PDB file of C-alpha atoms in Angstrom:
ATOM      1  CA  MET C1176       0.000   0.000   0.000  1.00  0.00           C
ATOM      2  CA  SER C1177       1.293   3.446  -0.832  1.00  0.00           C
ATOM      3  CA  ASP C1178       0.724   6.736   0.920  1.00  0.00           C
ATOM      4  CA  PRO C1179      -1.189   9.135  -1.322  1.00  0.00           C
ATOM      5  CA  THR C1180       1.568  11.712  -0.874  1.00  0.00           C
ATOM      6  CA  ASP C1181       3.950   9.291  -2.585  1.00  0.00           C
ATOM      7  CA  ASN C1182       1.501   8.439  -5.373  1.00  0.00           C
ATOM      8  CA  PRO C1183      -0.477  11.549  -6.328  1.00  0.00           C
ATOM      9  CA  GLY C1184      -4.057  10.615  -7.025  1.00  0.00           C
ATOM     10  CA  SER C1185      -3.239   7.049  -6.002  1.00  0.00           C
ATOM     11  CA  THR C1186      -5.559   5.600  -8.615  1.00  0.00           C
ATOM     12  CA  SER C1187      -5.277   3.001 -11.326  1.00  0.00           C
ATOM     13  CA  ARG C1188      -7.400   1.584 -14.111  1.00  0.00           C
ATOM     14  CA  PRO C1189      -8.360  -2.093 -14.475  1.00  0.00           C
ATOM     15  CA  ASP C1190      -5.923  -4.019 -16.608  1.00  0.00           C
ATOM     16  CA  GLU C1191      -8.382  -6.850 -17.162  1.00  0.00           C
ATOM     17  CA  ARG C1192     -12.115  -7.410 -16.811  1.00  0.00           C
ATOM     18  CA  ALA C1193     -13.292  -9.664 -14.008  1.00  0.00           C
ATOM     19  CA  ASP C1194     -14.083 -13.216 -15.062  1.00  0.00           C
ATOM     20  CA  ARG C1195     -17.056 -15.116 -13.729  1.00  0.00           C
ATOM     21  CA  PHE C1196     -15.204 -15.917 -10.516  1.00  0.00           C
ATOM     22  CA  GLY C1197     -14.188 -12.290  -9.977  1.00  0.00           C
ATOM     23  CA  THR C1198     -10.504 -13.252  -9.894  1.00  0.00           C
ATOM     24  CA  SER C1199      -9.362 -12.416 -13.390  1.00  0.00           C
ATOM     25  CA  ARG C1200      -6.384 -10.281 -12.509  1.00  0.00           C
ATOM     26  CA  ARG C1201      -3.268 -12.359 -13.147  1.00  0.00           C
ATOM     27  CA  THR C1202      -1.162 -10.401 -10.695  1.00  0.00           C
ATOM     28  CA  PHE C1203      -3.570 -11.288  -7.882  1.00  0.00           C
ATOM     29  CA  LEU C1204      -3.200 -14.978  -8.667  1.00  0.00           C
ATOM     30  CA  ALA C1205       0.548 -14.576  -8.904  1.00  0.00           C
ATOM     31  CA  LEU C1206       0.640 -12.695  -5.618  1.00  0.00           C
ATOM     32  CA  ALA C1207      -1.443 -15.323  -3.853  1.00  0.00           C
ATOM     33  CA  GLY C1208       0.755 -18.036  -5.289  1.00  0.00           C
ATOM     34  CA  ALA C1209       3.996 -16.301  -4.387  1.00  0.00           C
ATOM     35  CA  GLY C1210       2.827 -15.629  -0.868  1.00  0.00           C
ATOM     36  CA  ALA C1211       1.592 -19.168  -0.468  1.00  0.00           C
ATOM     37  CA  LEU C1212       4.825 -20.659  -1.748  1.00  0.00           C
ATOM     38  CA  GLY C1213       6.657 -18.466   0.719  1.00  0.00           C
ATOM     39  CA  VAL C1214       4.845 -20.101   3.627  1.00  0.00           C
ATOM     40  CA  ALA C1215       4.927 -23.666   2.359  1.00  0.00           C
ATOM     41  CA  GLY C1216       6.920 -24.683   5.428  1.00  0.00           C
ATOM     42  CA  PHE C1217       4.487 -23.211   7.930  1.00  0.00           C
ATOM     43  CA  GLY C1218       2.321 -26.269   8.536  1.00  0.00           C
ATOM     44  CA  SER C1219       0.829 -27.410  11.809  1.00  0.00           C
ATOM     45  CA  ALA C1220       3.452 -27.615  14.504  1.00  0.00           C
ATOM     46  CA  THR C1221       3.669 -30.462  17.004  1.00  0.00           C
ATOM     47  CA  VAL C1222       2.058 -29.709  20.350  1.00  0.00           C
ATOM     48  CA  PHE C1223       4.361 -30.835  23.124  1.00  0.00           C
ATOM     49  CA  GLY C1224       3.701 -31.723  26.740  1.00  0.00           C
ATOM     50  CA  GLN C1225       0.111 -32.912  26.292  1.00  0.00           C
ATOM     51  CA  ASN C1226      -1.336 -36.414  26.243  1.00  0.00           C
ATOM     52  CA  SER C1227      -3.515 -37.465  23.336  1.00  0.00           C
ATOM     53  CA  PRO C1228      -4.019 -34.145  21.572  1.00  0.00           C
ATOM     54  CA  GLN C1229      -7.227 -33.886  19.572  1.00  0.00           C
ATOM     55  CA  SER C1230      -6.965 -33.651  15.790  1.00  0.00           C
ATOM     56  CA  PHE C1231      -9.398 -31.591  13.700  1.00  0.00           C
ATOM     57  CA  THR C1232      -9.998 -30.993  10.010  1.00  0.00           C
ATOM     58  CA  VAL C1233     -10.898 -27.386   9.226  1.00  0.00           C
ATOM     59  CA  ARG C1234     -12.779 -26.683   5.986  1.00  0.00           C
ATOM     60  CA  ILE C1235     -13.401 -23.227   4.526  1.00  0.00           C
ATOM     61  CA  GLU C1236     -15.881 -23.148   1.646  1.00  0.00           C
ATOM     62  CA  ASN C1237     -16.926 -20.387  -0.729  1.00  0.00           C
ATOM     63  CA  VAL C1238     -20.735 -20.552  -0.907  1.00  0.00           C
ATOM     64  CA  SER C1239     -21.251 -17.323  -2.893  1.00  0.00           C
ATOM     65  CA  ASP C1240     -22.659 -17.295  -6.414  1.00  0.00           C
ATOM     66  CA  GLY C1241     -22.744 -14.931  -9.356  1.00  0.00           C
ATOM     67  CA  MET C1242     -25.389 -12.724  -7.745  1.00  0.00           C
ATOM     68  CA  THR C1243     -24.125 -12.560  -4.142  1.00  0.00           C
ATOM     69  CA  LEU C1244     -22.621  -9.077  -4.484  1.00  0.00           C
ATOM     70  CA  THR C1245     -24.778  -6.425  -6.184  1.00  0.00           C
ATOM     71  CA  THR C1246     -23.016  -3.201  -7.157  1.00  0.00           C
ATOM     72  CA  SER C1247     -23.581   0.034  -9.059  1.00  0.00           C
ATOM     73  CA  GLY C1248     -21.158  -1.173 -11.734  1.00  0.00           C
ATOM     74  CA  MET C1249     -22.078  -1.985 -15.292  1.00  0.00           C
ATOM     75  CA  ASP C1250     -22.126  -5.269 -17.209  1.00  0.00           C
ATOM     76  CA  ASP C1251     -20.243  -8.069 -15.446  1.00  0.00           C
ATOM     77  CA  LEU C1252     -19.530  -5.862 -12.417  1.00  0.00           C
ATOM     78  CA  ALA C1253     -23.211  -5.368 -11.627  1.00  0.00           C
ATOM     79  CA  GLU C1254     -23.571  -8.775  -9.952  1.00  0.00           C
ATOM     80  CA  GLN C1255     -20.631 -10.814  -8.737  1.00  0.00           C
ATOM     81  CA  PRO C1256     -19.522 -13.684  -6.537  1.00  0.00           C
ATOM     82  CA  VAL C1257     -17.179 -12.998  -3.603  1.00  0.00           C
ATOM     83  CA  PRO C1258     -13.815 -14.780  -3.959  1.00  0.00           C
ATOM     84  CA  LEU C1259     -11.856 -15.666  -0.815  1.00  0.00           C
ATOM     85  CA  SER C1260      -8.084 -15.500  -0.537  1.00  0.00           C
ATOM     86  CA  PRO C1261      -5.464 -17.787   0.937  1.00  0.00           C
ATOM     87  CA  GLY C1262      -5.271 -17.124   4.658  1.00  0.00           C
ATOM     88  CA  ALA C1263      -3.471 -17.808   7.913  1.00  0.00           C
ATOM     89  CA  TYR C1264      -4.413 -19.560  11.157  1.00  0.00           C
ATOM     90  CA  ALA C1265      -3.175 -20.221  14.681  1.00  0.00           C
ATOM     91  CA  VAL C1266      -4.057 -22.645  17.451  1.00  0.00           C
ATOM     92  CA  HIS C1267      -3.368 -20.734  20.646  1.00  0.00           C
ATOM     93  CA  ARG C1268      -4.012 -20.164  24.307  1.00  0.00           C
ATOM     94  CA  LYS C1269      -6.400 -17.403  25.351  1.00  0.00           C
ATOM     95  CA  ASP C1270      -5.131 -14.337  23.529  1.00  0.00           C
ATOM     96  CA  GLU C1271      -5.736 -12.020  20.573  1.00  0.00           C
ATOM     97  CA  PRO C1272      -2.958 -13.301  18.312  1.00  0.00           C
ATOM     98  CA  ILE C1273      -3.845 -11.536  15.043  1.00  0.00           C
ATOM     99  CA  PHE C1274      -5.598  -8.254  15.871  1.00  0.00           C
ATOM    100  CA  SER C1275      -7.469  -6.318  18.546  1.00  0.00           C
ATOM    101  CA  ALA C1276     -10.662  -4.336  18.055  1.00  0.00           C
ATOM    102  CA  ASP C1277     -10.356  -0.539  17.909  1.00  0.00           C
ATOM    103  CA  GLU C1278      -6.573  -0.700  17.650  1.00  0.00           C
ATOM    104  CA  PRO C1279      -4.370  -0.170  14.579  1.00  0.00           C
ATOM    105  CA  GLU C1280      -3.187  -3.131  12.536  1.00  0.00           C
ATOM    106  CA  ARG C1281      -0.038  -4.423  14.255  1.00  0.00           C
ATOM    107  CA  ASN C1282       2.276  -4.495  11.233  1.00  0.00           C
ATOM    108  CA  ASN C1283       2.223  -8.284  11.583  1.00  0.00           C
ATOM    109  CA  GLY C1284       1.012  -9.168   8.088  1.00  0.00           C
ATOM    110  CA  LEU C1285      -2.735  -8.730   8.530  1.00  0.00           C
ATOM    111  CA  GLU C1286      -2.588  -5.765   6.130  1.00  0.00           C
ATOM    112  CA  GLU C1287      -1.150  -7.974   3.387  1.00  0.00           C
ATOM    113  CA  ILE C1288      -4.037 -10.420   3.716  1.00  0.00           C
ATOM    114  CA  ALA C1289      -6.719  -7.735   4.032  1.00  0.00           C
ATOM    115  CA  GLU C1290      -5.471  -5.736   1.025  1.00  0.00           C
ATOM    116  CA  ASP C1291      -3.818  -8.282  -1.271  1.00  0.00           C
ATOM    117  CA  GLY C1292      -4.749 -11.779  -0.104  1.00  0.00           C
ATOM    118  CA  ASN C1293      -1.142 -12.667   0.756  1.00  0.00           C
ATOM    119  CA  PRO C1294      -0.759 -14.699   4.003  1.00  0.00           C
ATOM    120  CA  GLU C1295       3.024 -15.060   4.023  1.00  0.00           C
ATOM    121  CA  ARG C1296       4.035 -12.429   6.558  1.00  0.00           C
ATOM    122  CA  LEU C1297       1.163 -13.100   8.954  1.00  0.00           C
ATOM    123  CA  ALA C1298       1.991 -16.811   9.018  1.00  0.00           C
ATOM    124  CA  MET C1299       5.586 -15.937   9.851  1.00  0.00           C
ATOM    125  CA  SER C1300       4.485 -13.543  12.604  1.00  0.00           C
ATOM    126  CA  LEU C1301       2.144 -16.090  14.171  1.00  0.00           C
ATOM    127  CA  ALA C1302       4.978 -18.606  14.381  1.00  0.00           C
ATOM    128  CA  ASP C1303       6.679 -16.241  16.844  1.00  0.00           C
ATOM    129  CA  CYS C1304       3.603 -15.610  19.014  1.00  0.00           C
ATOM    130  CA  ASP C1305       4.149 -16.612  22.663  1.00  0.00           C
ATOM    131  CA  THR C1306       0.669 -18.098  23.102  1.00  0.00           C
ATOM    132  CA  GLU C1307       0.655 -19.907  19.776  1.00  0.00           C
ATOM    133  CA  LEU C1308       0.745 -23.724  19.810  1.00  0.00           C
ATOM    134  CA  SER C1309       0.691 -24.247  16.050  1.00  0.00           C
ATOM    135  CA  SER C1310       0.134 -22.042  13.044  1.00  0.00           C
ATOM    136  CA  GLY C1311       0.312 -21.936   9.293  1.00  0.00           C
ATOM    137  CA  ALA C1312      -1.291 -20.826   6.060  1.00  0.00           C
ATOM    138  CA  PHE C1313      -4.017 -22.377   3.928  1.00  0.00           C
ATOM    139  CA  THR C1314      -3.213 -21.592   0.332  1.00  0.00           C
ATOM    140  CA  THR C1315      -4.101 -24.392  -2.088  1.00  0.00           C
ATOM    141  CA  PRO C1316      -7.743 -25.149  -2.936  1.00  0.00           C
ATOM    142  CA  VAL C1317      -9.033 -28.688  -2.504  1.00  0.00           C
ATOM    143  CA  GLY C1318      -8.487 -30.573  -5.762  1.00  0.00           C
ATOM    144  CA  SER C1319      -5.737 -28.232  -6.940  1.00  0.00           C
ATOM    145  CA  ASP C1320      -1.961 -28.444  -6.768  1.00  0.00           C
ATOM    146  CA  MET C1321      -1.370 -24.691  -7.021  1.00  0.00           C
ATOM    147  CA  PRO C1322      -2.013 -21.893  -4.506  1.00  0.00           C
ATOM    148  CA  ALA C1323      -4.958 -19.704  -5.525  1.00  0.00           C
ATOM    149  CA  PRO C1324      -8.031 -17.849  -4.272  1.00  0.00           C
ATOM    150  CA  ILE C1325     -11.300 -19.793  -4.206  1.00  0.00           C
ATOM    151  CA  GLY C1326     -14.460 -18.876  -6.100  1.00  0.00           C
ATOM    152  CA  PRO C1327     -17.958 -20.347  -5.765  1.00  0.00           C
ATOM    153  CA  GLY C1328     -17.842 -24.029  -4.856  1.00  0.00           C
ATOM    154  CA  GLY C1329     -14.146 -23.897  -3.958  1.00  0.00           C
ATOM    155  CA  ALA C1330     -12.702 -24.884  -0.588  1.00  0.00           C
ATOM    156  CA  TYR C1331      -9.564 -24.933   1.527  1.00  0.00           C
ATOM    157  CA  GLU C1332      -8.859 -27.666   4.078  1.00  0.00           C
ATOM    158  CA  PHE C1333      -6.155 -28.086   6.698  1.00  0.00           C
ATOM    159  CA  SER C1334      -5.574 -30.196   9.792  1.00  0.00           C
ATOM    160  CA  ILE C1335      -4.666 -29.067  13.290  1.00  0.00           C
ATOM    161  CA  GLU C1336      -3.911 -30.673  16.646  1.00  0.00           C
ATOM    162  CA  SER C1337      -4.888 -29.218  19.979  1.00  0.00           C
ATOM    163  CA  PRO C1338      -4.491 -30.072  23.653  1.00  0.00           C
ATOM    164  CA  ARG C1339      -7.825 -30.810  25.233  1.00  0.00           C
ATOM    165  CA  LYS C1340      -8.120 -27.733  27.412  1.00  0.00           C
ATOM    166  CA  ASN C1341      -8.294 -23.956  26.999  1.00  0.00           C
ATOM    167  CA  THR C1342      -7.274 -23.736  23.354  1.00  0.00           C
ATOM    168  CA  TYR C1343      -8.600 -21.581  20.536  1.00  0.00           C
ATOM    169  CA  LEU C1344      -8.462 -21.409  16.742  1.00  0.00           C
ATOM    170  CA  SER C1345      -8.084 -18.091  14.931  1.00  0.00           C
ATOM    171  CA  LEU C1346      -8.072 -17.740  11.145  1.00  0.00           C
ATOM    172  CA  VAL C1347      -8.438 -14.935   8.614  1.00  0.00           C
ATOM    173  CA  THR C1348      -9.105 -14.767   4.863  1.00  0.00           C
ATOM    174  CA  MET C1349      -9.689 -11.776   2.583  1.00  0.00           C
ATOM    175  CA  PHE C1350     -13.079 -10.612   1.326  1.00  0.00           C
ATOM    176  CA  VAL C1351     -11.461 -10.184  -2.064  1.00  0.00           C
ATOM    177  CA  PRO C1352     -13.624  -7.534  -3.815  1.00  0.00           C
ATOM    178  CA  SER C1353     -12.683  -4.945  -1.182  1.00  0.00           C
ATOM    179  CA  ASN C1354      -9.845  -2.628  -0.218  1.00  0.00           C
ATOM    180  CA  ASP C1355      -8.990  -4.091   3.198  1.00  0.00           C
ATOM    181  CA  LEU C1356     -11.745  -6.384   4.497  1.00  0.00           C
ATOM    182  CA  PHE C1357     -11.254  -9.840   5.973  1.00  0.00           C
ATOM    183  CA  TYR C1358     -13.252 -12.626   7.572  1.00  0.00           C
ATOM    184  CA  SER C1359     -12.227 -13.754  11.046  1.00  0.00           C
ATOM    185  CA  LEU C1360     -13.204 -16.911  12.912  1.00  0.00           C
ATOM    186  CA  GLY C1361     -14.035 -16.080  16.510  1.00  0.00           C
ATOM    187  CA  GLY C1362     -13.276 -12.382  16.179  1.00  0.00           C
ATOM    188  CA  THR C1363     -10.271 -11.097  18.099  1.00  0.00           C
ATOM    189  CA  GLY C1364      -9.877 -14.084  20.429  1.00  0.00           C
ATOM    190  CA  GLY C1365     -10.632 -17.000  18.126  1.00  0.00           C
ATOM    191  CA  LEU C1366     -13.000 -19.947  18.498  1.00  0.00           C
ATOM    192  CA  ARG C1367     -12.737 -22.096  21.618  1.00  0.00           C
ATOM    193  CA  LEU C1368     -12.050 -25.647  20.457  1.00  0.00           C
ATOM    194  CA  PHE C1369     -13.606 -27.483  23.421  1.00  0.00           C
ATOM    195  CA  ASP C1370     -16.785 -27.174  25.427  1.00  0.00           C
ATOM    196  CA  GLY C1371     -15.597 -28.800  28.621  1.00  0.00           C
ATOM    197  CA  ASN C1372     -14.059 -32.030  27.354  1.00  0.00           C
ATOM    198  CA  GLU C1373     -16.129 -32.119  24.170  1.00  0.00           C
ATOM    199  CA  PRO C1374     -14.428 -30.972  20.964  1.00  0.00           C
ATOM    200  CA  VAL C1375     -16.181 -28.502  18.693  1.00  0.00           C
ATOM    201  CA  SER C1376     -17.848 -30.284  15.801  1.00  0.00           C
ATOM    202  CA  GLY C1377     -19.729 -29.133  12.735  1.00  0.00           C
ATOM    203  CA  ASP C1378     -20.665 -25.816  11.140  1.00  0.00           C
ATOM    204  CA  VAL C1379     -19.195 -22.819  13.008  1.00  0.00           C
ATOM    205  CA  THR C1380     -20.036 -20.157  10.427  1.00  0.00           C
ATOM    206  CA  ASP C1381     -22.082 -18.295  13.027  1.00  0.00           C
ATOM    207  CA  GLN C1382     -18.739 -17.535  14.707  1.00  0.00           C
ATOM    208  CA  VAL C1383     -17.324 -15.868  11.568  1.00  0.00           C
ATOM    209  CA  SER C1384     -17.492 -12.081  11.150  1.00  0.00           C
ATOM    210  CA  LEU C1385     -16.364  -9.505   8.587  1.00  0.00           C
ATOM    211  CA  TRP C1386     -13.817  -6.865   9.665  1.00  0.00           C
ATOM    212  CA  ASP C1387     -12.192  -3.749   8.241  1.00  0.00           C
ATOM    213  CA  ALA C1388      -8.414  -3.592   8.755  1.00  0.00           C
ATOM    214  CA  GLY C1389      -8.424   0.232   8.711  1.00  0.00           C
ATOM    215  CA  THR C1390      -5.379   0.394   6.431  1.00  0.00           C
ATOM    216  CA  GLU C1391      -6.874   1.521   3.105  1.00  0.00           C
ATOM    217  CA  VAL C1392      -9.803   3.796   2.277  1.00  0.00           C
ATOM    218  CA  ASN C1393     -12.866   1.758   1.298  1.00  0.00           C
ATOM    219  CA  GLU C1394     -14.298   1.925  -2.191  1.00  0.00           C
ATOM    220  CA  GLU C1395     -17.587   0.367  -3.258  1.00  0.00           C
ATOM    221  CA  PRO C1396     -17.068  -3.421  -2.997  1.00  0.00           C
ATOM    222  CA  GLY C1397     -16.590  -5.067  -6.349  1.00  0.00           C
ATOM    223  CA  THR C1398     -15.948  -1.851  -8.282  1.00  0.00           C
ATOM    224  CA  GLY C1399     -13.065   0.065  -6.695  1.00  0.00           C
ATOM    225  CA  GLU C1400     -10.077   0.629  -8.972  1.00  0.00           C
ATOM    226  CA  ASN C1401      -7.693   0.186  -6.028  1.00  0.00           C
ATOM    227  CA  GLN C1402      -9.074  -3.231  -5.071  1.00  0.00           C
ATOM    228  CA  VAL C1403      -6.836  -6.215  -5.658  1.00  0.00           C
ATOM    229  CA  GLN C1404      -8.653  -7.520  -8.746  1.00  0.00           C
ATOM    230  CA  ARG C1405      -8.235  -4.217 -10.569  1.00  0.00           C
ATOM    231  CA  GLN C1406      -5.335  -2.311  -9.001  1.00  0.00           C
ATOM    232  CA  SER C1407      -2.236  -1.572 -11.052  1.00  0.00           C
ATOM    233  CA  ALA C1408       0.146  -3.058  -8.481  1.00  0.00           C
ATOM    234  CA  PRO C1409       0.059  -4.642  -4.998  1.00  0.00           C
ATOM    235  CA  GLY C1410      -0.577  -2.108  -2.251  1.00  0.00           C
ATOM    236  CA  VAL C1411      -1.941   0.670  -4.464  1.00  0.00           C
ATOM    237  CA  GLY C1412      -4.635   2.677  -2.701  1.00  0.00           C
ATOM    238  CA  LEU C1413      -5.348   5.599  -0.410  1.00  0.00           C
ATOM    239  CA  VAL C1414      -3.861   5.092   3.036  1.00  0.00           C
ATOM    240  CA  GLU C1415      -6.341   5.015   5.905  1.00  0.00           C
ATOM    241  CA  ARG C1416      -4.713   5.361   9.287  1.00  0.00           C
ATOM    242  CA  GLY C1417      -7.598   3.800  11.135  1.00  0.00           C
ATOM    243  CA  THR C1418      -8.228   0.905  13.482  1.00  0.00           C
ATOM    244  CA  VAL C1419      -9.486  -2.641  13.053  1.00  0.00           C
ATOM    245  CA  VAL C1420     -13.263  -2.691  13.493  1.00  0.00           C
ATOM    246  CA  PRO C1421     -16.213  -4.905  12.571  1.00  0.00           C
ATOM    247  CA  ILE C1422     -17.687  -3.894   9.236  1.00  0.00           C
ATOM    248  CA  THR C1423     -20.984  -3.322  11.050  1.00  0.00           C
ATOM    249  CA  GLU C1424     -19.369  -0.226  12.569  1.00  0.00           C
ATOM    250  CA  VAL C1425     -18.313   1.194   9.201  1.00  0.00           C
ATOM    251  CA  ASN C1426     -20.688   3.402   7.236  1.00  0.00           C
ATOM    252  CA  GLY C1427     -20.860   3.725   3.483  1.00  0.00           C
ATOM    253  CA  TYR C1428     -21.570   0.413   1.771  1.00  0.00           C
ATOM    254  CA  ASP C1429     -23.627  -2.737   2.118  1.00  0.00           C
ATOM    255  CA  TYR C1430     -22.020  -6.171   2.243  1.00  0.00           C
ATOM    256  CA  PRO C1431     -23.507  -9.656   1.824  1.00  0.00           C
ATOM    257  CA  ASP C1432     -24.400 -11.693   4.888  1.00  0.00           C
ATOM    258  CA  VAL C1433     -21.457 -13.770   6.078  1.00  0.00           C
ATOM    259  CA  SER C1434     -23.364 -17.029   5.538  1.00  0.00           C
ATOM    260  CA  ASP C1435     -23.961 -16.081   1.879  1.00  0.00           C
ATOM    261  CA  VAL C1436     -20.213 -16.018   1.219  1.00  0.00           C
ATOM    262  CA  ILE C1437     -18.323 -18.387   3.502  1.00  0.00           C
ATOM    263  CA  ARG C1438     -18.930 -21.622   5.396  1.00  0.00           C
ATOM    264  CA  VAL C1439     -16.491 -22.916   8.020  1.00  0.00           C
ATOM    265  CA  THR C1440     -16.750 -26.408   9.475  1.00  0.00           C
ATOM    266  CA  ILE C1441     -14.547 -28.096  12.060  1.00  0.00           C
ATOM    267  CA  MET C1442     -14.591 -31.880  12.380  1.00  0.00           C
ATOM    268  CA  PRO C1443     -12.790 -33.873  15.106  1.00  0.00           C
ATOM    269  CA  GLU C1444     -10.760 -36.775  13.721  1.00  0.00           C
TER     270      GLU C1444
END
């Protein structure tokens, strides 16, 4: 992202039209792939000092369709799906490992996910978090052998292990047709993985919320020329020196219901 004083006007024109998945821009795919390849070694870490840790499979699905996002744009921009980007996750003790509400982005890599769909730096930051037990990035769609965003019907899956007490899962992925929006599981503190001794099981989408990273000025979703699908280069856009807040606290535009875009399920193994 560039400060508008460094890039007068800080605007760019689309270099390609959006395809039916809304992810036509080759540089976005390249960026997601490069970031994902950069974190290929950040898989689930072994959890030490616990007996019989519980294993889970986490699945993130894109349930949007070609009419999920309605905009003021013309032609193929008027109605769109909502692609989701590669993202990062952490299994952790009680903490706020990725962000805190009403505070600035921590310069830990969240900005790169929220603006460009690149999880590399956040995955690296989470690996150094004191309360983190394991962490990594989900980058490659199910059925594919290359890192990429997911469109309608696409999914990411990854496996985690957790001790059976007082552990949480946090994950984030970009709401792609935006300037700096992201979905978060469990908000600032993540989703508790056990209810007493019982592991979480099933659909946890009701624990997912949409947030604004406060790092780039919002344009209308799906149409802004500084959004990742249309921007001239990674990070182009008007700097917003704000704080991380739920999108429900941000005025200006309407966004689809969370359950119309993303589904997250967690299954004990």
